[in-house]
CSV table of C-alpha atoms and ligand atoms in Angstrom, one decimal:
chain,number,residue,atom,x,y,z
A,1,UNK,CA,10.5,1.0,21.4
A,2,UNK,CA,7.1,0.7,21.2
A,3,UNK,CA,5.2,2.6,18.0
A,4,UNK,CA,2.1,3.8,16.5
A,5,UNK,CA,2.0,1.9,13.0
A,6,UNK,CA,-0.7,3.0,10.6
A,7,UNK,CA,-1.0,2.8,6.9
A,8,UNK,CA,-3.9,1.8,4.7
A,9,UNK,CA,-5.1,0.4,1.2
A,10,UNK,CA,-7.4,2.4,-1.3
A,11,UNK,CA,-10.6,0.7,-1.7
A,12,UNK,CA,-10.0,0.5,-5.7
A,13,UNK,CA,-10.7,-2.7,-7.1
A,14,UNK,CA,-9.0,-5.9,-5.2
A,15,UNK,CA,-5.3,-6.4,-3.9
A,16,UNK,CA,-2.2,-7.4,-5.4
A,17,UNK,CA,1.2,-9.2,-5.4
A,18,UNK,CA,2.4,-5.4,-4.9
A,19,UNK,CA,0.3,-4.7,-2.2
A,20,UNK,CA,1.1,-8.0,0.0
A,21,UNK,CA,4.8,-8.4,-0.5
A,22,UNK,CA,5.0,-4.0,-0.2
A,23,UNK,CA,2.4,-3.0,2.3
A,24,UNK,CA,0.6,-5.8,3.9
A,25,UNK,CA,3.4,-8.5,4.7
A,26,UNK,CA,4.8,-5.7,7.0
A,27,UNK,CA,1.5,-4.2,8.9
A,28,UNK,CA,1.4,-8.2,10.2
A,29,UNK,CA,5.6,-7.7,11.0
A,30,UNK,CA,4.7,-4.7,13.0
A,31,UNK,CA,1.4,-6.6,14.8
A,32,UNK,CA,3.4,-7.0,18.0
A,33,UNK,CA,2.9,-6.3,21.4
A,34,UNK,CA,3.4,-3.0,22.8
A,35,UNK,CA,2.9,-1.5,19.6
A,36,UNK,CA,-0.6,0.2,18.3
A,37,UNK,CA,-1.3,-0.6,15.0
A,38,UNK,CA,-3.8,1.1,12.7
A,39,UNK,CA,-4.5,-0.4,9.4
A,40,UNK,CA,-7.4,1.2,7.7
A,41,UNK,CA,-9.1,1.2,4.1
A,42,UNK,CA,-8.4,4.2,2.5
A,43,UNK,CA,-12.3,4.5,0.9
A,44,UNK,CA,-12.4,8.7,0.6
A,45,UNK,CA,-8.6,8.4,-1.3
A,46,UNK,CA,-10.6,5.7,-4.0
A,47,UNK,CA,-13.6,8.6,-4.4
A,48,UNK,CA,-10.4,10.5,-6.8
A,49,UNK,CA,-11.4,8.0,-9.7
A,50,UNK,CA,-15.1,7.6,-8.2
A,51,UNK,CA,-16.3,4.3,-9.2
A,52,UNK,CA,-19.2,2.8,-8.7
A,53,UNK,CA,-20.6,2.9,-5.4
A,54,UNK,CA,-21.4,-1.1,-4.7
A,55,UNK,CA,-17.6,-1.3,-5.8
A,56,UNK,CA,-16.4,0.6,-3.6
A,57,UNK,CA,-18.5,-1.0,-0.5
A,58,UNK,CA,-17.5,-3.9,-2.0
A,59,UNK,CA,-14.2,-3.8,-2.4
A,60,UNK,CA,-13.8,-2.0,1.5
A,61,UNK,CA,-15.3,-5.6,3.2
A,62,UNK,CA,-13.4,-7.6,0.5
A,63,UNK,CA,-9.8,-5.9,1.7
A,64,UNK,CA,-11.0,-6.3,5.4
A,65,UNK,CA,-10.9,-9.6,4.7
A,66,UNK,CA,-7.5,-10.0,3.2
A,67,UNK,CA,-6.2,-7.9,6.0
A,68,UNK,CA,-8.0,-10.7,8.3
A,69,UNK,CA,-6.2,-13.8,6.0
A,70,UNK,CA,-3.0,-12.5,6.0
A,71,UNK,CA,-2.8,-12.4,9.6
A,72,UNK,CA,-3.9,-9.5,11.0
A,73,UNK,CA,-5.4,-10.3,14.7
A,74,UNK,CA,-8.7,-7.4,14.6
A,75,UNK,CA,-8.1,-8.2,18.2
A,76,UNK,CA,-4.4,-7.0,18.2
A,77,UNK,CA,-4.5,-4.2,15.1
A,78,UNK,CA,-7.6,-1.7,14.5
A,79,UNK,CA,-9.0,-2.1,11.3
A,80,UNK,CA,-10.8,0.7,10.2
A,81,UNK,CA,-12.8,2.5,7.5
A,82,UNK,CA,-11.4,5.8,6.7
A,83,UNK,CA,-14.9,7.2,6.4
A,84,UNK,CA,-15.9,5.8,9.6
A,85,UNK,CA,-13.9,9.1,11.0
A,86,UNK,CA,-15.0,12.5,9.8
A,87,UNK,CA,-12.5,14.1,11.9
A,88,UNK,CA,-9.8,13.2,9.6
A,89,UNK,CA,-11.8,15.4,6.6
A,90,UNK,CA,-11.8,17.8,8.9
A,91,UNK,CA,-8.1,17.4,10.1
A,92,UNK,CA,-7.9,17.3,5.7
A,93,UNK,CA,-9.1,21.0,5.6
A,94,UNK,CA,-7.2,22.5,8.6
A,95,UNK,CA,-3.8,21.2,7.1
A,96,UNK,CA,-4.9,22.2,3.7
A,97,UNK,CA,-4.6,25.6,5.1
A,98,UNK,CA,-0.6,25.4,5.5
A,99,UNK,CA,0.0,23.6,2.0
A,100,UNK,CA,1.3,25.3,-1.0
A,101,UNK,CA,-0.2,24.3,-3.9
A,102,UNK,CA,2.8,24.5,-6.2
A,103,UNK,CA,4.3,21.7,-3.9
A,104,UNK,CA,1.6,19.6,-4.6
A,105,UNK,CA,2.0,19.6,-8.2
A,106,UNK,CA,5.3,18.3,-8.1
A,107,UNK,CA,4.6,15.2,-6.3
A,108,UNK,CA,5.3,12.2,-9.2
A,109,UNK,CA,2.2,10.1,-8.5
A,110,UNK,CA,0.1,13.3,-9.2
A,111,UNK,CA,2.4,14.1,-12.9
A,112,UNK,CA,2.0,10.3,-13.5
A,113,UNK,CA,-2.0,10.3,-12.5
A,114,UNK,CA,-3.1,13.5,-14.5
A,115,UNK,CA,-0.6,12.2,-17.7
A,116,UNK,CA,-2.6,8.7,-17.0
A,117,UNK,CA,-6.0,10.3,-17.1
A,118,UNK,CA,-5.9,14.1,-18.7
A,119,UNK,CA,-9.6,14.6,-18.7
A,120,UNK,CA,-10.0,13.8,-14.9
A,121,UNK,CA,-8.1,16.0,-13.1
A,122,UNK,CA,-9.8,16.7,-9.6
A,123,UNK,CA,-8.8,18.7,-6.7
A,124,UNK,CA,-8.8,15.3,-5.0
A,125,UNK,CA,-6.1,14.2,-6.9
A,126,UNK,CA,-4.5,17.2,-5.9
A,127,UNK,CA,-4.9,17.1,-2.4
A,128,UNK,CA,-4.4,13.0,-2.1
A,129,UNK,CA,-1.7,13.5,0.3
A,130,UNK,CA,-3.0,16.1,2.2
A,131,UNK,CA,-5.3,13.5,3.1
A,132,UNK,CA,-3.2,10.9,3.8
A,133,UNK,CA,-1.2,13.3,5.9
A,134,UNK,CA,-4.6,13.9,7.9
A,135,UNK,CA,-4.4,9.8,8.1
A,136,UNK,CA,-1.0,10.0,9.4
A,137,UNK,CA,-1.1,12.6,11.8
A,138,UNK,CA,-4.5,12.5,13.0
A,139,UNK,CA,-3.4,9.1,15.4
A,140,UNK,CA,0.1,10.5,15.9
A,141,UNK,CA,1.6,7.9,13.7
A,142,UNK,CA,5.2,6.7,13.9
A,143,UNK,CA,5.7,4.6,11.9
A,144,UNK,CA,4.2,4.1,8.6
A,145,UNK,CA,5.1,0.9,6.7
A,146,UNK,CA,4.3,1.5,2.6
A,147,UNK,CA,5.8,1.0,-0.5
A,148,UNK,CA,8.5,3.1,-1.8
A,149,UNK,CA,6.1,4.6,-4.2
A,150,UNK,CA,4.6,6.5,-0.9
A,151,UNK,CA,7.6,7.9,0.0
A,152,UNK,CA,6.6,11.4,-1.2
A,153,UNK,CA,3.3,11.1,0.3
A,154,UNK,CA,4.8,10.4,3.6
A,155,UNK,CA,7.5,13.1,3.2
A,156,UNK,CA,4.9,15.6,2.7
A,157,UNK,CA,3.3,14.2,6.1
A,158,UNK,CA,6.9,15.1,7.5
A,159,UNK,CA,6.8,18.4,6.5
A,160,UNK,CA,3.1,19.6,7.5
A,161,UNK,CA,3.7,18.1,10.7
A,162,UNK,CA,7.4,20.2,10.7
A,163,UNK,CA,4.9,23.8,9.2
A,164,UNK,CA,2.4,23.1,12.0
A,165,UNK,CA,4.5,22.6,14.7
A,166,UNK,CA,6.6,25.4,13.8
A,167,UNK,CA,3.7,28.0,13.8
A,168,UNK,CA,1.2,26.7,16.3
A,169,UNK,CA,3.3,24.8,18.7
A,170,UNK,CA,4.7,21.1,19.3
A,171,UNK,CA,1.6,18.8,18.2
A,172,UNK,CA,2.4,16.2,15.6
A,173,UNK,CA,5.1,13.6,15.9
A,174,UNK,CA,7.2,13.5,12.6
A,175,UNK,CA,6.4,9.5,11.2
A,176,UNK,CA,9.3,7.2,10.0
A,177,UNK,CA,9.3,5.2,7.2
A,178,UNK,CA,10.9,1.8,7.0
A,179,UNK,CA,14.7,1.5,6.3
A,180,UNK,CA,13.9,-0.6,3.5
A,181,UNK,CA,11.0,-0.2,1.0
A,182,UNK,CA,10.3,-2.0,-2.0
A,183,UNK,CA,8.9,-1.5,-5.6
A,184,UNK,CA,7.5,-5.0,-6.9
A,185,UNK,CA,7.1,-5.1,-10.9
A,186,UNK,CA,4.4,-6.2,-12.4
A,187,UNK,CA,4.4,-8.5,-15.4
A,188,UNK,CA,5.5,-5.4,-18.2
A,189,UNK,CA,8.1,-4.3,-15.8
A,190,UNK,CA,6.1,-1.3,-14.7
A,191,UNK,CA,5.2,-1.3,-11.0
A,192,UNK,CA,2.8,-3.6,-10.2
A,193,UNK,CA,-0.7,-1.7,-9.8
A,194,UNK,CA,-4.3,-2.4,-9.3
A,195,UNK,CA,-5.1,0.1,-11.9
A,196,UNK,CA,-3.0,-1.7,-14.5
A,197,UNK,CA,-5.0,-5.0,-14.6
A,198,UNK,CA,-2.5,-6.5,-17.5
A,199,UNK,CA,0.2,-5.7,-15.3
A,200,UNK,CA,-1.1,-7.1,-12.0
A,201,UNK,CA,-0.9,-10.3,-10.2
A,202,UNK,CA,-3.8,-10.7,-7.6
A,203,UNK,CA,-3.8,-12.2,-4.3
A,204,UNK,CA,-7.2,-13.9,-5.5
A,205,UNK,CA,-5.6,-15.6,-8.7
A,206,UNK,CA,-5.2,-19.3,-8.7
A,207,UNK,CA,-1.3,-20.7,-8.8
A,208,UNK,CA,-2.3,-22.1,-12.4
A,209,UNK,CA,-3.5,-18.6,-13.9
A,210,UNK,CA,-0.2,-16.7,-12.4
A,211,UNK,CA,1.4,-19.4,-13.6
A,212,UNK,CA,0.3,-18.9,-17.1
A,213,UNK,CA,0.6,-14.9,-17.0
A,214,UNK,CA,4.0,-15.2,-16.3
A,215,UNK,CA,4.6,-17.7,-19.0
A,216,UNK,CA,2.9,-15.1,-21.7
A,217,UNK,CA,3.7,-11.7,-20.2
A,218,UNK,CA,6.4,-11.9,-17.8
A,219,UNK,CA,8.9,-9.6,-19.2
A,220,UNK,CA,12.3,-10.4,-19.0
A,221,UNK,CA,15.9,-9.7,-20.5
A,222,UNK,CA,14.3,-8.3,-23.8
A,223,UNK,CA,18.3,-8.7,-25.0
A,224,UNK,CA,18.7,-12.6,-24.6
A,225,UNK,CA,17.4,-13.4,-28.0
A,226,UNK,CA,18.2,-17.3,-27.5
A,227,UNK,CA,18.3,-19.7,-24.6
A,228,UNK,CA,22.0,-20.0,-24.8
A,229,UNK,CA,22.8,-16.1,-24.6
A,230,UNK,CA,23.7,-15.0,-20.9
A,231,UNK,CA,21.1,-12.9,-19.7
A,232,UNK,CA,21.4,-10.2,-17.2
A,233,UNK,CA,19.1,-10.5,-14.4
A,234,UNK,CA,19.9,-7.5,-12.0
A,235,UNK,CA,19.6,-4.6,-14.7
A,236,UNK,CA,17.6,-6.0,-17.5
A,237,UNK,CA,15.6,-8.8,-16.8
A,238,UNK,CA,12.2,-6.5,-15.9
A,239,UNK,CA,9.3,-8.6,-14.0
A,240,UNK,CA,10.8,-12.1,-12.6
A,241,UNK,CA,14.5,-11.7,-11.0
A,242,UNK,CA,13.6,-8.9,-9.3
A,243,UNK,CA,10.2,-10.7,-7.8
A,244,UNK,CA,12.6,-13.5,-7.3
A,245,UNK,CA,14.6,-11.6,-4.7
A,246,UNK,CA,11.8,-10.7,-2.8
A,247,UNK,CA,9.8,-14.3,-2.5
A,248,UNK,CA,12.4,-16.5,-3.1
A,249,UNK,CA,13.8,-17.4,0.5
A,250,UNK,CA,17.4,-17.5,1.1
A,251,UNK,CA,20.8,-15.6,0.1
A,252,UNK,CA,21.8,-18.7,-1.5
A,253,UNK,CA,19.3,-19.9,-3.7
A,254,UNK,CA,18.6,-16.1,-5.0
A,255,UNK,CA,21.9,-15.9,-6.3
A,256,UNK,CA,21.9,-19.4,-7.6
A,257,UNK,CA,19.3,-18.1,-10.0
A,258,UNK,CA,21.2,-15.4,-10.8
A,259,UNK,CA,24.1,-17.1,-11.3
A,260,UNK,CA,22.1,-19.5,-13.7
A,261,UNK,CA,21.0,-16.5,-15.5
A,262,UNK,CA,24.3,-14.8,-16.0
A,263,UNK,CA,25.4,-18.2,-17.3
A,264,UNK,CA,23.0,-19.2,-19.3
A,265,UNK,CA,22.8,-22.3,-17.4
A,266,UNK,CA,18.5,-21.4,-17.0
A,267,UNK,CA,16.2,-20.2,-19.7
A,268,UNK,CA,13.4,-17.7,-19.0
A,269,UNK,CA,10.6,-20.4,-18.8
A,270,UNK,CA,12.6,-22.2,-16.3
A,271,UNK,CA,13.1,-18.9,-14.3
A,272,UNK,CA,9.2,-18.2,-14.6
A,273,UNK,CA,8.2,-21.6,-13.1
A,274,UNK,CA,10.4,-21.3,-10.0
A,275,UNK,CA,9.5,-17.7,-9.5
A,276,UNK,CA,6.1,-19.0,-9.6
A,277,UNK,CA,6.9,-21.9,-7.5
A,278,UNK,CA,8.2,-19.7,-4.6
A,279,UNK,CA,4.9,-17.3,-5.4
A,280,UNK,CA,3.0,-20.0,-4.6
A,281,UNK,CA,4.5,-20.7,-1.1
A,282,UNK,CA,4.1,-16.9,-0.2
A,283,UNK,CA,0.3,-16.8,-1.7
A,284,UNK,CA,-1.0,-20.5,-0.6
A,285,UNK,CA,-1.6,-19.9,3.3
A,286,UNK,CA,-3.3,-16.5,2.7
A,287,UNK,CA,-5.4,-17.8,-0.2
A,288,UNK,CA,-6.2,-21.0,2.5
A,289,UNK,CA,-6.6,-18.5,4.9
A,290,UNK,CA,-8.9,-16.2,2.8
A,291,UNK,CA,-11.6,-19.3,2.1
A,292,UNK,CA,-11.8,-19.3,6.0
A,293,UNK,CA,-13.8,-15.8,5.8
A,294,UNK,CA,-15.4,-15.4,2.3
A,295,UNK,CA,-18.6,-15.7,3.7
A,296,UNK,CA,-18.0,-13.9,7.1
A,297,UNK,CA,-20.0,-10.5,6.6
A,298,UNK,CA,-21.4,-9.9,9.5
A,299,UNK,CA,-18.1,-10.6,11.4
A,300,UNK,CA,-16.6,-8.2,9.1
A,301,UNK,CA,-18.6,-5.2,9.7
A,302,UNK,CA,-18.5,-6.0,13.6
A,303,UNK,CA,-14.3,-5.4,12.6
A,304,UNK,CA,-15.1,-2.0,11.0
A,305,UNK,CA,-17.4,-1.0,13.9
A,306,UNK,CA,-15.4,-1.7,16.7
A,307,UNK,CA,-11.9,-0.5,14.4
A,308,UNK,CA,-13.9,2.8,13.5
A,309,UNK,CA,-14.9,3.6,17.8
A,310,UNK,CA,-11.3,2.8,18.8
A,311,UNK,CA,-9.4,4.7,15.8
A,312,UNK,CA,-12.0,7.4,16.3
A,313,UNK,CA,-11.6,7.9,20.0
A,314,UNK,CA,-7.6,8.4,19.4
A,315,UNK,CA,-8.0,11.0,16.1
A,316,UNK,CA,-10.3,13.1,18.3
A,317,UNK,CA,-8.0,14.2,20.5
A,318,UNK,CA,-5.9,15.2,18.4
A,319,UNK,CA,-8.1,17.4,16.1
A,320,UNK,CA,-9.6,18.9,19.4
A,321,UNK,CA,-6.0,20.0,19.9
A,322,UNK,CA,-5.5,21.3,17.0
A,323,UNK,CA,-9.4,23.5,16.9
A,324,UNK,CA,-7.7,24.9,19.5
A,325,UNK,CA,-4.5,25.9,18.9
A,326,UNK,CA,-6.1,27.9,15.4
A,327,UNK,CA,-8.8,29.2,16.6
A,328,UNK,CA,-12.0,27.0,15.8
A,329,UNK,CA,-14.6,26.1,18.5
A,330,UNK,CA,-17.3,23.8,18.1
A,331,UNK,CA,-20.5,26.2,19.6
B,1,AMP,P1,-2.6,1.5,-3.1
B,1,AMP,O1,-3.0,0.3,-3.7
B,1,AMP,O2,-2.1,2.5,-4.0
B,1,AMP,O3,-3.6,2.0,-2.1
B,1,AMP,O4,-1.3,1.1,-2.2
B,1,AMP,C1,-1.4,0.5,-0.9
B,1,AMP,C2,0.0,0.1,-0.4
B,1,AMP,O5,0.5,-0.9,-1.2
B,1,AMP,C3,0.9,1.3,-0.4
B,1,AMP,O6,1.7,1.2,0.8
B,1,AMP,C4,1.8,1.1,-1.6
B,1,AMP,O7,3.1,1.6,-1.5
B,1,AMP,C5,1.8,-0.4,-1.7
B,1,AMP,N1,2.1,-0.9,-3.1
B,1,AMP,C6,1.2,-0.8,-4.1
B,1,AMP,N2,1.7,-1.3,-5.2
B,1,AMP,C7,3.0,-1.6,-4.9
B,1,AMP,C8,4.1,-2.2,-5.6
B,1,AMP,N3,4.0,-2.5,-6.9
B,1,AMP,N4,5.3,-2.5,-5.0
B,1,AMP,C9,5.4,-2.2,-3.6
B,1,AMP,N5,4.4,-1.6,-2.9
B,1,AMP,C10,3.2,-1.4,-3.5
């Protein structure tokens, strides 16, 4: 069957082992013919912590280019700047209109955001996936591969597209997520985030520097005091086993590790280097890829112009549709 795929990145500082092996690994998956795929930069969503302005342009081009390295074709996907397309603001507001507030609240990544930063609580924050439902439903999305921490978010897209359609008439297609979304730690065991730069492993870091982050702050089974105490990789061991089952290939060789573990047949260090071994075959041909287009600027905005007509021309339609069915005309 063929699909609509969109998702999309925050332009908030550069991307992560979390990002690649959750988010970006799978828009290339989807990159296939017959299927439309819409990958954008998410630069209004970043505005919630508003940082500086040259990072945020910055950081938009840079992301565009790690899209590009990791192998998506700007021929094949559009590749887009959110703020390229006022219609999805506008699409924001309108849906805005059908969303509860209390609802909002309870979302987790808006508890954990406001406990993370108390003095910053904006209405953005509150309406973040109101927004990323105006992302989703605006191209008729359906199919929108993220991490399992966007579950909620995307659930919430489900259900304004459900209160819309309900009251105004079949318009929006309900999105799927994947069957299967991950959650990749990051070196304390948290999940891995660009906001936590302790925690994080970036795509830009050299194999030597992961290397050395795992060797210093990789937590793992905080209970196997010495090298000859069985550990237990699937529920304590916090930041390498679990990377290990999503980069190290093969059934065989993942349990072999955790085999070693439960046997105390491999230490922790031992672990670490192969983790970062297998890291390293994962990260090598984007980073060769990446070197390709450091430099390619020009070529990048060319990707955002052309991504920004095409996605535009398709969110259009559908916000024209929906002026209509509530009532607004343009004069
Ligand atoms: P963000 O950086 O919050 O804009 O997230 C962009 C995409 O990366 C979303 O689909 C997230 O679910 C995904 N993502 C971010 N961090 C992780 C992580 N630690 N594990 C899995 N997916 C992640």
């Amino acid at each position: 069957m063929s699909q609509i795929v969109l998702s999309g990145i925050r332009a908030t500082s550069r991307l992560q082992l979390g990002n690649f092996l959750g988010a970006v690994i799978n828009f290339v998956k989807f990159q296939q013919p017959g299927n439309t795929c819409m990958y954008f930069i998410a630069d209004l969503h970043s505005l919630t912590t508003m940082e500086s302005p040259e990072e945020i342009r910055g950081n938009l081009t840079e992301i565009v280019k790690d899209y590009i390295a990791a192998g998506l074709d700007p021929e094949q996907s559009i590749i887009y700047a959110q703020s390229s397309i006022p219609e999805i603001s506008e699409l924001c507001l309108y849906l805005s209109m059908i969303q509860q507030v209390g609802e909002l609240e309870r979302i987790p990544t808006f508890k954990e955001k406001i406990k993370k930063n108390p003095d910053n609580v904006n209405l953005g924050l509150l309406t973040y996936p109101v927004l990323m439902a105006a992302d989703i439903l605006g191209p008729k999305a359906t199919l929108v591969p993220v991490g399992e921490d966007q579950v909620p978010n995307v659930e919430l897209a489900r259900s304004l597209a459900r209160k819309f359609n309900n009251r105004f008439g079949e318009t929006f297609i309900l999105p799927e997520m994947m069957t299967e979304m991950i959650r990749v730690p990051g070196l304390d065991g948290k999940k891995m985030s660009k906001s936590d730069a302790d925690n994080a492993i970036e795509l830009s870091m050299t194999i030597p520097v992961i290397r050395e982050r795992y060797l210093k702050f990789g937590v793992t089974d905080i209970e196997r005091k010495l090298r000859s105490d069985p550990g237990d990789p699937y529920k304590r061991c916090q930041s390498v086993y679990p990377v290990h089952e999503l980069v190290t290939v093969g059934e065989i060789e993942i349990r072999a590790i955790a085999n070693a573990c439960l046997k105390a047949e491999i230490g922790c260090v031992e672990c670490k280097h192969q983790l970062v071994d297998n890291i390293a075959k994962v990260l090598e041909p984007f980073q060769a890829a990446r070197v390709e287009i450091v430099d390619k600027n020009d070529f990048v905005r060319e990707v955002l112009h052309e991504g920004g007509k095409k996605a535009r021309a398709l969110i259009i339609e559908t916000v024209k549709e929906v002026r209509e069915k509530i009532g607004i005309v343009i004069y």
